[in-house]
PDB file of C-alpha atoms in Angstrom:
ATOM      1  CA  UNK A   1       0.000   0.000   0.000  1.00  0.00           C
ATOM      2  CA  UNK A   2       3.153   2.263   0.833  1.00  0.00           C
ATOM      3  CA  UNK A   3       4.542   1.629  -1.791  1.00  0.00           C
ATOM      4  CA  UNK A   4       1.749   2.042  -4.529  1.00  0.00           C
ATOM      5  CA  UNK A   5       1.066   5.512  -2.768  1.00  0.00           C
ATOM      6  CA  UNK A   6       4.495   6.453  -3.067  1.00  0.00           C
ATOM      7  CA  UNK A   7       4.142   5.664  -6.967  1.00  0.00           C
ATOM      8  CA  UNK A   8       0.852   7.552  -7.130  1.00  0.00           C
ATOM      9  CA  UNK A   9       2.085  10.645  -5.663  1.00  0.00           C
ATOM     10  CA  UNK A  10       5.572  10.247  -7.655  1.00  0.00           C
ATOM     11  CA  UNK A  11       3.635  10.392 -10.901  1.00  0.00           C
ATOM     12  CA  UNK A  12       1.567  13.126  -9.906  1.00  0.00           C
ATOM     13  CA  UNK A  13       4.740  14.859  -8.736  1.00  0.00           C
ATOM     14  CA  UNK A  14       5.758  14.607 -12.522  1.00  0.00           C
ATOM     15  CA  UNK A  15       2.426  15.368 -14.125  1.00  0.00           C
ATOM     16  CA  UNK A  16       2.460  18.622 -12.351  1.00  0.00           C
ATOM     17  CA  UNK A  17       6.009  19.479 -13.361  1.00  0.00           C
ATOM     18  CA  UNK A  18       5.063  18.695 -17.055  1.00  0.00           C
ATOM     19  CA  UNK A  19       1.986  21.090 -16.514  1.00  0.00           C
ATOM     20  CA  UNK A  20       4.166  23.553 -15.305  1.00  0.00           C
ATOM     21  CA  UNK A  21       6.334  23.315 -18.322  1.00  0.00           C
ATOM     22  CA  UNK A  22       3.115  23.666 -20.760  1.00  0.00           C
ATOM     23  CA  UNK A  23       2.935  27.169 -22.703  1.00  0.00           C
ATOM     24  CA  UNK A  24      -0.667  28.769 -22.662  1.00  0.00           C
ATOM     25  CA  UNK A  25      -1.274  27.362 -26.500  1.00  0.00           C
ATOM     26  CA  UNK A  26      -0.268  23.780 -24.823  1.00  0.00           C
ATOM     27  CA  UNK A  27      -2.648  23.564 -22.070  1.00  0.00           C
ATOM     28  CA  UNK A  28      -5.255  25.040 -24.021  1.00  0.00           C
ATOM     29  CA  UNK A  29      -5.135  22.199 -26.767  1.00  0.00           C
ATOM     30  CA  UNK A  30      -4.566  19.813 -23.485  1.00  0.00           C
ATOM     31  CA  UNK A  31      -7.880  20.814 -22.496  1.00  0.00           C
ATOM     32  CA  UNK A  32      -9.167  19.926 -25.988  1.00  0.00           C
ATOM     33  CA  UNK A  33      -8.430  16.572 -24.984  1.00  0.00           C
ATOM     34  CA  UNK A  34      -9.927  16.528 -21.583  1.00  0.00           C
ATOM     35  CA  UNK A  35     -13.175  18.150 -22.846  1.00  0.00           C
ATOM     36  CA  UNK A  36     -12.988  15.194 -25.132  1.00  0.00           C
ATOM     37  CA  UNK A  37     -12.218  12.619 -22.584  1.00  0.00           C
ATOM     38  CA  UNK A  38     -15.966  14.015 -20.640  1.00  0.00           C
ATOM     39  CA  UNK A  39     -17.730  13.452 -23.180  1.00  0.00           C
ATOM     40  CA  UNK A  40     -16.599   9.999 -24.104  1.00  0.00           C
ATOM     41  CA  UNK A  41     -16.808   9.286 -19.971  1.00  0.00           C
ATOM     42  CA  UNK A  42     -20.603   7.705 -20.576  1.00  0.00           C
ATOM     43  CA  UNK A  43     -19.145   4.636 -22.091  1.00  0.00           C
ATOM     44  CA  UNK A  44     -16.830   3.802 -19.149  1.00  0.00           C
ATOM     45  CA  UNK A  45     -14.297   2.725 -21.427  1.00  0.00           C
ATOM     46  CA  UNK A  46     -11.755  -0.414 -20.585  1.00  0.00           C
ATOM     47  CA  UNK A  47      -7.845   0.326 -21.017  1.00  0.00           C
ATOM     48  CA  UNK A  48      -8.223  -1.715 -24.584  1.00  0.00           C
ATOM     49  CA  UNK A  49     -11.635  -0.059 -25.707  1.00  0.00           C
ATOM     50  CA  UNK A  50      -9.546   3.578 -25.185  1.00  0.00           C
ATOM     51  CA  UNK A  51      -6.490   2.593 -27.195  1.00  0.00           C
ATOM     52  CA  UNK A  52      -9.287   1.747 -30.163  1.00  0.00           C
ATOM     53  CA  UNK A  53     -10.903   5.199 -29.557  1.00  0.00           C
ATOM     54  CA  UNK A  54      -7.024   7.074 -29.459  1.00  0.00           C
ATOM     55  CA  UNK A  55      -6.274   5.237 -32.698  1.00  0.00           C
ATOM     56  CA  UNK A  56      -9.131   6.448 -34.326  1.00  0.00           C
ATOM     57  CA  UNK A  57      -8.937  10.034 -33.107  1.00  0.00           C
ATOM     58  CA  UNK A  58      -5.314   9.656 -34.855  1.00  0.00           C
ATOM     59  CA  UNK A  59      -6.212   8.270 -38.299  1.00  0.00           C
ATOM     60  CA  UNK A  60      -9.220  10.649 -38.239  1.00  0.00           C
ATOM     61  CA  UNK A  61      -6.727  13.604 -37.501  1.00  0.00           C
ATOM     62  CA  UNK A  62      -3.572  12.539 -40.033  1.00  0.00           C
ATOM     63  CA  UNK A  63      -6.860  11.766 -42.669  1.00  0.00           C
ATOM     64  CA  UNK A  64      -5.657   8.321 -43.022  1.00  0.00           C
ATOM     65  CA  UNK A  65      -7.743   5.824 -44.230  1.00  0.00           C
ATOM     66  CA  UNK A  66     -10.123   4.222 -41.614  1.00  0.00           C
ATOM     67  CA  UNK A  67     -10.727   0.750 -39.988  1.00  0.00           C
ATOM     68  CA  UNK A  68     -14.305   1.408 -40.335  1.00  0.00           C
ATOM     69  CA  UNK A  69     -16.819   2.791 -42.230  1.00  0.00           C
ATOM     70  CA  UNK A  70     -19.101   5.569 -40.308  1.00  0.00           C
ATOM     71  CA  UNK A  71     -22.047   5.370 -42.435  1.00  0.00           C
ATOM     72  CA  UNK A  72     -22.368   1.928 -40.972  1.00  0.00           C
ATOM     73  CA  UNK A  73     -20.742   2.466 -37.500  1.00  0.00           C
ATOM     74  CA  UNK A  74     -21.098   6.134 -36.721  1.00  0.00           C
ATOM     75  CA  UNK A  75     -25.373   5.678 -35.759  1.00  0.00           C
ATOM     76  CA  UNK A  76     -24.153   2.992 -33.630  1.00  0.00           C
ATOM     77  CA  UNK A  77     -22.354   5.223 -31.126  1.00  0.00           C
ATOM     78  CA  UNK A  78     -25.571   6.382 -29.733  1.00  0.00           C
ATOM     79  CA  UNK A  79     -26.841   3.199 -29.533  1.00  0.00           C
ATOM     80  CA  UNK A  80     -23.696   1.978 -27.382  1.00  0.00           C
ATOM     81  CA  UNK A  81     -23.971   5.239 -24.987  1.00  0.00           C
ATOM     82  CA  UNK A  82     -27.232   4.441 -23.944  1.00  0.00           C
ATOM     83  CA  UNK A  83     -26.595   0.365 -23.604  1.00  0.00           C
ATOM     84  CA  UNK A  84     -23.691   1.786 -21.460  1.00  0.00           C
ATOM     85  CA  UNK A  85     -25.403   3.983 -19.407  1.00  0.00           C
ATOM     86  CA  UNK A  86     -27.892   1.745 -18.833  1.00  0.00           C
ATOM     87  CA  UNK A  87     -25.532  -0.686 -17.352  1.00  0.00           C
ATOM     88  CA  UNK A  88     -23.622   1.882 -15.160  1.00  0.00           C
ATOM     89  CA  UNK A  89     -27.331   2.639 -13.756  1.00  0.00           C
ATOM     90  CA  UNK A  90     -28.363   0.250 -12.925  1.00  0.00           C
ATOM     91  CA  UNK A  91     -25.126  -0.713 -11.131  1.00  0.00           C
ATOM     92  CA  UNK A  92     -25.136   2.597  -9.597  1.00  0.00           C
ATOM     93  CA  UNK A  93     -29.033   2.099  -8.537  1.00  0.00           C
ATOM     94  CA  UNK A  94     -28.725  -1.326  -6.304  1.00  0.00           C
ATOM     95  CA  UNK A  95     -25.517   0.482  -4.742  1.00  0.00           C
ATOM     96  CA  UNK A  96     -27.362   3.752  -4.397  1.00  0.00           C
ATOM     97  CA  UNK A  97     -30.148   1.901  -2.744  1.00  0.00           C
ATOM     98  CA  UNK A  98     -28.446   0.145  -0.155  1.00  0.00           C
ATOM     99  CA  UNK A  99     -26.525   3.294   0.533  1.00  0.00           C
ATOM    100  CA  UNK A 100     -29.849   5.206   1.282  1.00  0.00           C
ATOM    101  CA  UNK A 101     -31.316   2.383   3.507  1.00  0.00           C
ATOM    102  CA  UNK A 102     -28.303   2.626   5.559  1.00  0.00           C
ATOM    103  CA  UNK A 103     -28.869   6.742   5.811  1.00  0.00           C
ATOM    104  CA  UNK A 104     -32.126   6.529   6.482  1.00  0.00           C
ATOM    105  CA  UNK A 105     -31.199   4.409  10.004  1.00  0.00           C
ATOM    106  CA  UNK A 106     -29.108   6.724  11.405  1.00  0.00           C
ATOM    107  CA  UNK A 107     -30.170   9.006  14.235  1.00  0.00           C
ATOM    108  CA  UNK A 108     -32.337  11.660  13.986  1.00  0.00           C
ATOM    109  CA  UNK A 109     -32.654  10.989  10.015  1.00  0.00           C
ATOM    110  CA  UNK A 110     -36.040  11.485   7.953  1.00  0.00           C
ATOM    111  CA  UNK A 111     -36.741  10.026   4.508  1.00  0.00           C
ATOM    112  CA  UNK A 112     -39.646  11.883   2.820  1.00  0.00           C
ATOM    113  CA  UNK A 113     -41.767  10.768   0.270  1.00  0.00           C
ATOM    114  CA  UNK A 114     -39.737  11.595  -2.440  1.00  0.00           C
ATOM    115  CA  UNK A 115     -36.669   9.514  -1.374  1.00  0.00           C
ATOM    116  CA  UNK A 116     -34.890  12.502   0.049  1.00  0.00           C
ATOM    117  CA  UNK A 117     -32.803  11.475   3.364  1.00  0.00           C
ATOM    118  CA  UNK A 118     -32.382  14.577   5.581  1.00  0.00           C
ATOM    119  CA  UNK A 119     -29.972  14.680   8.328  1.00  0.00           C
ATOM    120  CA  UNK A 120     -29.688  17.965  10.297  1.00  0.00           C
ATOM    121  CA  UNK A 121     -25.935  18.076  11.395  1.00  0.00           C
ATOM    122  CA  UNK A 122     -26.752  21.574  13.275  1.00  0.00           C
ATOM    123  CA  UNK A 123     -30.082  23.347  13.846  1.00  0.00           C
ATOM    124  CA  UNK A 124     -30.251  26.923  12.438  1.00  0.00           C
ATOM    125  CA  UNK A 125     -33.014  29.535  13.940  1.00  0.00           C
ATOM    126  CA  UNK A 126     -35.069  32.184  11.916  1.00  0.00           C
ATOM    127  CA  UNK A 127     -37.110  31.000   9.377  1.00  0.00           C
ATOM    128  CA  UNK A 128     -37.197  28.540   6.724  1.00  0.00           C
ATOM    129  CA  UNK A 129     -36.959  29.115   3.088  1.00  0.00           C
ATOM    130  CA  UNK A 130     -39.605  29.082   0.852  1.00  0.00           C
ATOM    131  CA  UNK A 131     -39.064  27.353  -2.420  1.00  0.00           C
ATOM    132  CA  UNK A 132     -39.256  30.969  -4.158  1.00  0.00           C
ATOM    133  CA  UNK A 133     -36.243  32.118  -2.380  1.00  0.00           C
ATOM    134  CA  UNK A 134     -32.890  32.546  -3.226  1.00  0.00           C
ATOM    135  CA  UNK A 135     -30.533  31.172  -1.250  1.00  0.00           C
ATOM    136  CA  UNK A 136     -26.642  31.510  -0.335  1.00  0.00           C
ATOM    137  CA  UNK A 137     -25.228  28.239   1.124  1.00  0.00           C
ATOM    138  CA  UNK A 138     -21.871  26.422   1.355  1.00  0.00           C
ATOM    139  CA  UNK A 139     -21.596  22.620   0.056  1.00  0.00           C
ATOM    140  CA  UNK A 140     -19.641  19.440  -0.549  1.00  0.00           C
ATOM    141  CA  UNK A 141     -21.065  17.142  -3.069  1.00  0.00           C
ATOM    142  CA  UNK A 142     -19.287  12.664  -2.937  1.00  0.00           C
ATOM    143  CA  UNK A 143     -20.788   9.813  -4.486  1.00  0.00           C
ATOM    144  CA  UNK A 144     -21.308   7.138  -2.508  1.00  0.00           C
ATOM    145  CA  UNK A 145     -17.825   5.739  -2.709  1.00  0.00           C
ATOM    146  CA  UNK A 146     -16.863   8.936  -0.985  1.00  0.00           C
ATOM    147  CA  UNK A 147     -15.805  10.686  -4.499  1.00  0.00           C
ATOM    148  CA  UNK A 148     -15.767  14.642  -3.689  1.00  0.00           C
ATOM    149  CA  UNK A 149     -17.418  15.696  -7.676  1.00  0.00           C
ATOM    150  CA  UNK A 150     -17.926  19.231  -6.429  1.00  0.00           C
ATOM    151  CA  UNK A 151     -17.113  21.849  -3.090  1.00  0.00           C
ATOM    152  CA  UNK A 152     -18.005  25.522  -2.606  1.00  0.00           C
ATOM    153  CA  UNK A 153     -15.651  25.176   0.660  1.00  0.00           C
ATOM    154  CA  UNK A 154     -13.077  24.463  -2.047  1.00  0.00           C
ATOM    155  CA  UNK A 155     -13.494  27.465  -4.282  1.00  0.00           C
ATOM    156  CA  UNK A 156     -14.025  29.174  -0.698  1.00  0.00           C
ATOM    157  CA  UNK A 157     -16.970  30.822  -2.446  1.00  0.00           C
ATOM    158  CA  UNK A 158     -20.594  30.430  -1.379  1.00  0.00           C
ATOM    159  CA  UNK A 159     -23.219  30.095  -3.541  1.00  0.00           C
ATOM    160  CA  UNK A 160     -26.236  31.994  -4.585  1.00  0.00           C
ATOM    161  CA  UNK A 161     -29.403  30.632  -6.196  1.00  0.00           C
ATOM    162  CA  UNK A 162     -33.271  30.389  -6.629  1.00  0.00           C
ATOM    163  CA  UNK A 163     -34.813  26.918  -5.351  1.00  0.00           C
ATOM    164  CA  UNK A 164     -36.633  26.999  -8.599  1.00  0.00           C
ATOM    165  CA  UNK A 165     -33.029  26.093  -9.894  1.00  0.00           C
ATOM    166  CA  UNK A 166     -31.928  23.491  -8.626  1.00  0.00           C
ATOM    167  CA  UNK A 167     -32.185  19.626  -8.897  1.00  0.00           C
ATOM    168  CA  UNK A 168     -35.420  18.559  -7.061  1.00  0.00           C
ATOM    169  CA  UNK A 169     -33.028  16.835  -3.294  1.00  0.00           C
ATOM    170  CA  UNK A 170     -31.896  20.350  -3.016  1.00  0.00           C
ATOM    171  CA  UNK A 171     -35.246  22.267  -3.604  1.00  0.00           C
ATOM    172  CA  UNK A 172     -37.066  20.134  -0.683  1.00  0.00           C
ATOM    173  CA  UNK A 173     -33.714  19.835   1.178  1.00  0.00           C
ATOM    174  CA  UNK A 174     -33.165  23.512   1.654  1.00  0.00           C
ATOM    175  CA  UNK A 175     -36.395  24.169   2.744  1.00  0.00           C
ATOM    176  CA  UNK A 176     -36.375  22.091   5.550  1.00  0.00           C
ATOM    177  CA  UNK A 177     -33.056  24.180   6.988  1.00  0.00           C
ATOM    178  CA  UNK A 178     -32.968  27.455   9.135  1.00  0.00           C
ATOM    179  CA  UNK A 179     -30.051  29.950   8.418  1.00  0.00           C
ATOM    180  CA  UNK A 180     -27.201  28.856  10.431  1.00  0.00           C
ATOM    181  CA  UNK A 181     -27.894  25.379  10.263  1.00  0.00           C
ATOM    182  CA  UNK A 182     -26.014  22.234   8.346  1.00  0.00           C
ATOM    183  CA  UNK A 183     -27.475  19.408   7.336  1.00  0.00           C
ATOM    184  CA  UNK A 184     -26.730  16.465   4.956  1.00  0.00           C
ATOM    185  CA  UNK A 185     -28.751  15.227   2.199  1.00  0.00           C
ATOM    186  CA  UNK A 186     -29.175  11.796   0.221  1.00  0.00           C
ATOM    187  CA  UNK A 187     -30.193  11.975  -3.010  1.00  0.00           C
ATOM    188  CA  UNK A 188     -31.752   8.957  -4.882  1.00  0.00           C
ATOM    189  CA  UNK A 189     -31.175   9.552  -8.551  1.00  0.00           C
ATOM    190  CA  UNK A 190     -34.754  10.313  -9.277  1.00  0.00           C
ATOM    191  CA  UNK A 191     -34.424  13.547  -7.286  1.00  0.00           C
ATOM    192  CA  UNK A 192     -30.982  14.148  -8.775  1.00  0.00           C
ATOM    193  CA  UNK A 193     -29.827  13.380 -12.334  1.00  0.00           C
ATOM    194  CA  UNK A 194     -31.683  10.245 -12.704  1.00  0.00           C
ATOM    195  CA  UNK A 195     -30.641   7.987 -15.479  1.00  0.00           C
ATOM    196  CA  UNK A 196     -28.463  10.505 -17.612  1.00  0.00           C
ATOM    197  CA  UNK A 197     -26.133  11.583 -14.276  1.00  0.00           C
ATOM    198  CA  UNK A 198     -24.454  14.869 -14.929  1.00  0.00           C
ATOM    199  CA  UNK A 199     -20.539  15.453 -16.934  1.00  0.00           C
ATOM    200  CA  UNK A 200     -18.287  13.334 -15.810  1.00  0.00           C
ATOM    201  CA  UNK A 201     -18.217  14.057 -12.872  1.00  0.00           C
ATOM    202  CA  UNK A 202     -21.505  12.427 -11.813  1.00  0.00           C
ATOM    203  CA  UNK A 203     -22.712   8.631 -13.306  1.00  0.00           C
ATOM    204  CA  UNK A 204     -26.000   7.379 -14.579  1.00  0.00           C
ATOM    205  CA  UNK A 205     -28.314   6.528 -11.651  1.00  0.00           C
ATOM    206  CA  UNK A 206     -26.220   7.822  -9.337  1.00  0.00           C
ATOM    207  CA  UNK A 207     -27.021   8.588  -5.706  1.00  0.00           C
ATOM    208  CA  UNK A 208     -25.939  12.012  -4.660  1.00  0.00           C
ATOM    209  CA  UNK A 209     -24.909  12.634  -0.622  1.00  0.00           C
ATOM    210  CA  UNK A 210     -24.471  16.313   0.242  1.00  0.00           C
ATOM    211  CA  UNK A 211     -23.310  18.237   3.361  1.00  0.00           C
ATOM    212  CA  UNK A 212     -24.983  21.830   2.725  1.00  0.00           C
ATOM    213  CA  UNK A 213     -24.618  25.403   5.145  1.00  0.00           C
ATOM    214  CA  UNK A 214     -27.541  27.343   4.912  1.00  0.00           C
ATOM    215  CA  UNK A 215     -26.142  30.851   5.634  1.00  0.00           C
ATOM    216  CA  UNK A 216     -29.155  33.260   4.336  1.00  0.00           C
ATOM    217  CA  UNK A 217     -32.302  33.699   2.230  1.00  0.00           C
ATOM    218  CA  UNK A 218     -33.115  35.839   0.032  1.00  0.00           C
ATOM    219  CA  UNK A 219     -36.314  37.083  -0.920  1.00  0.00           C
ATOM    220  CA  UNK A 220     -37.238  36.745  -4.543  1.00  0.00           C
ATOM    221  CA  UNK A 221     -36.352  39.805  -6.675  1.00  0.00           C
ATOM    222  CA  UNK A 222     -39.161  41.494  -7.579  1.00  0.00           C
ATOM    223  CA  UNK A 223     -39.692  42.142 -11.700  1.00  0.00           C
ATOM    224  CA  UNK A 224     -39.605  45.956 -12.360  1.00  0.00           C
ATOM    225  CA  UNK A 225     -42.685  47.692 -13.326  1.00  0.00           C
ATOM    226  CA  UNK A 226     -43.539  48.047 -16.547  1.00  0.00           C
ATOM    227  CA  UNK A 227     -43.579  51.799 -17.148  1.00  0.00           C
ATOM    228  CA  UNK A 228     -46.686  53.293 -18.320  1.00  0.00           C
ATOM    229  CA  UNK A 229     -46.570  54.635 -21.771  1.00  0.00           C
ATOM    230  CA  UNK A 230     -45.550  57.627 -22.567  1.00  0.00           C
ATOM    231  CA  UNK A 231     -48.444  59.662 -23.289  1.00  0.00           C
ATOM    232  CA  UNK A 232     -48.763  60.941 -27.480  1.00  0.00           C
ATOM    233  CA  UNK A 233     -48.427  64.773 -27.730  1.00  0.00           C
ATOM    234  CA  UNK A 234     -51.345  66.400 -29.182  1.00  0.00           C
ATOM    235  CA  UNK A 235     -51.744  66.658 -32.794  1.00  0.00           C
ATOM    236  CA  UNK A 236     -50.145  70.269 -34.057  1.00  0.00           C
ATOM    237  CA  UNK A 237     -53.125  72.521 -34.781  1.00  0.00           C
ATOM    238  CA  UNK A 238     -53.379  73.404 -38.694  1.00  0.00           C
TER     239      UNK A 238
END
């Protein structure tokens, strides 16, 4: 274990260097790549299956001639996201389930209707939001393998935004919080990105576990009046 840890953080050592070494103009067509590598993350591609898709990136690239024939193959790629996605849900789903069930035991948890497990970590005082309000909150997002996908605590920026916004855990989560209070939230995948998960970042049918800070509400912003129209001057006499 030492010594595999050693390795990892060895090759990250040197990945970082290399980065560090990268002109603007080489990062930026790095990041073609992993923009790339996102969106070919729904077919959770083996070590051999990647290879295939590098060597056809290259022969599509140098125009050389290719292994394949995309009038026959290309309307298959959709075909093989979705049978892939479906797998990875329903993988993710029994996992996700037994993951909830486990939540929903702990002390002083509440599962709602919708799936939603609520656990309030600290009690806030003042009043709740409504799910018209805007909110400002600090987060941590893992998958249930412990996977941190997103942080506000990270950016060490809160957040701002309208319940009306957000994926449906958050919108009935929120509103059960005071300002001041934490609480932690497990999302099923129908109340978070259900069968199509979200990026990279987040798989199909996965189930979401957040750790949220409510720290204020906002009152929805009010549209402008419309201003009356300007009233026509009166016609010139003749």
């Amino acid at each position: 274990m030492k010594k595999t840890f050693i390795t990892v953080v060895c090759a990250l050592s040197a990945f970082a260097s290399a980065a560090a070494d990268m002109t603007d103009d080489q990062k930026t067509v790095y990041a073609i790549g992993a923009i790339m590598g996102k969106q070919v993350s729904v077919f959770n591609l083996s070590p051999a299956e990647l290879e295939l898709v590098k060597k056809g990136l290259t022969d599509s690239v140098k125009g050389g001639k290719l292994a394949v024939e995309l009038d026959a193959y290309g309307p298959k790629v959709q075909a093989l996201a979705q049978k892939r996605m479906g797998a990875t849900s329903a993988k993710q789903g029994a996992a996700g389930k037994v993951f909830a069930e486990k939540a929903a035991k702990e002390a002083g948890a509440v599962k709602t209707a919708s799936g939603l497990v609520y656990i309030s970590l600290k009690e806030g005082s003042g009043p709740n939001p409504t799910a018209t309000d805007t909110v400002k909150v600090n987060y941590r997002g893992t998958l249930i393998d412990g996977t941190e996908f997103d942080s506000s605590y990270k950016r060490n920026e809160p957040i701002e935004f309208p319940l009306t916004g957000v994926i449906k855990c958050w919108g009935e989560g929120v509103q059960k919080m005071k300002v001041g209070g934490k609480a932690r939230f497990v999302c099923p995948p129908e109340i978070a990105y259900g069968d199509q998960g979200a990026g990279g970042a987040i798989p199909a049918g996965a189930t979401l576990n957040f750790e949220v800070e409510l720290l204020a509400i906002k009152a929805p912003v009010k549209p402008a009046p419309t201003p009356a129209p300007a009233a026509s001057e009166p016609a010139a006499k003749k």
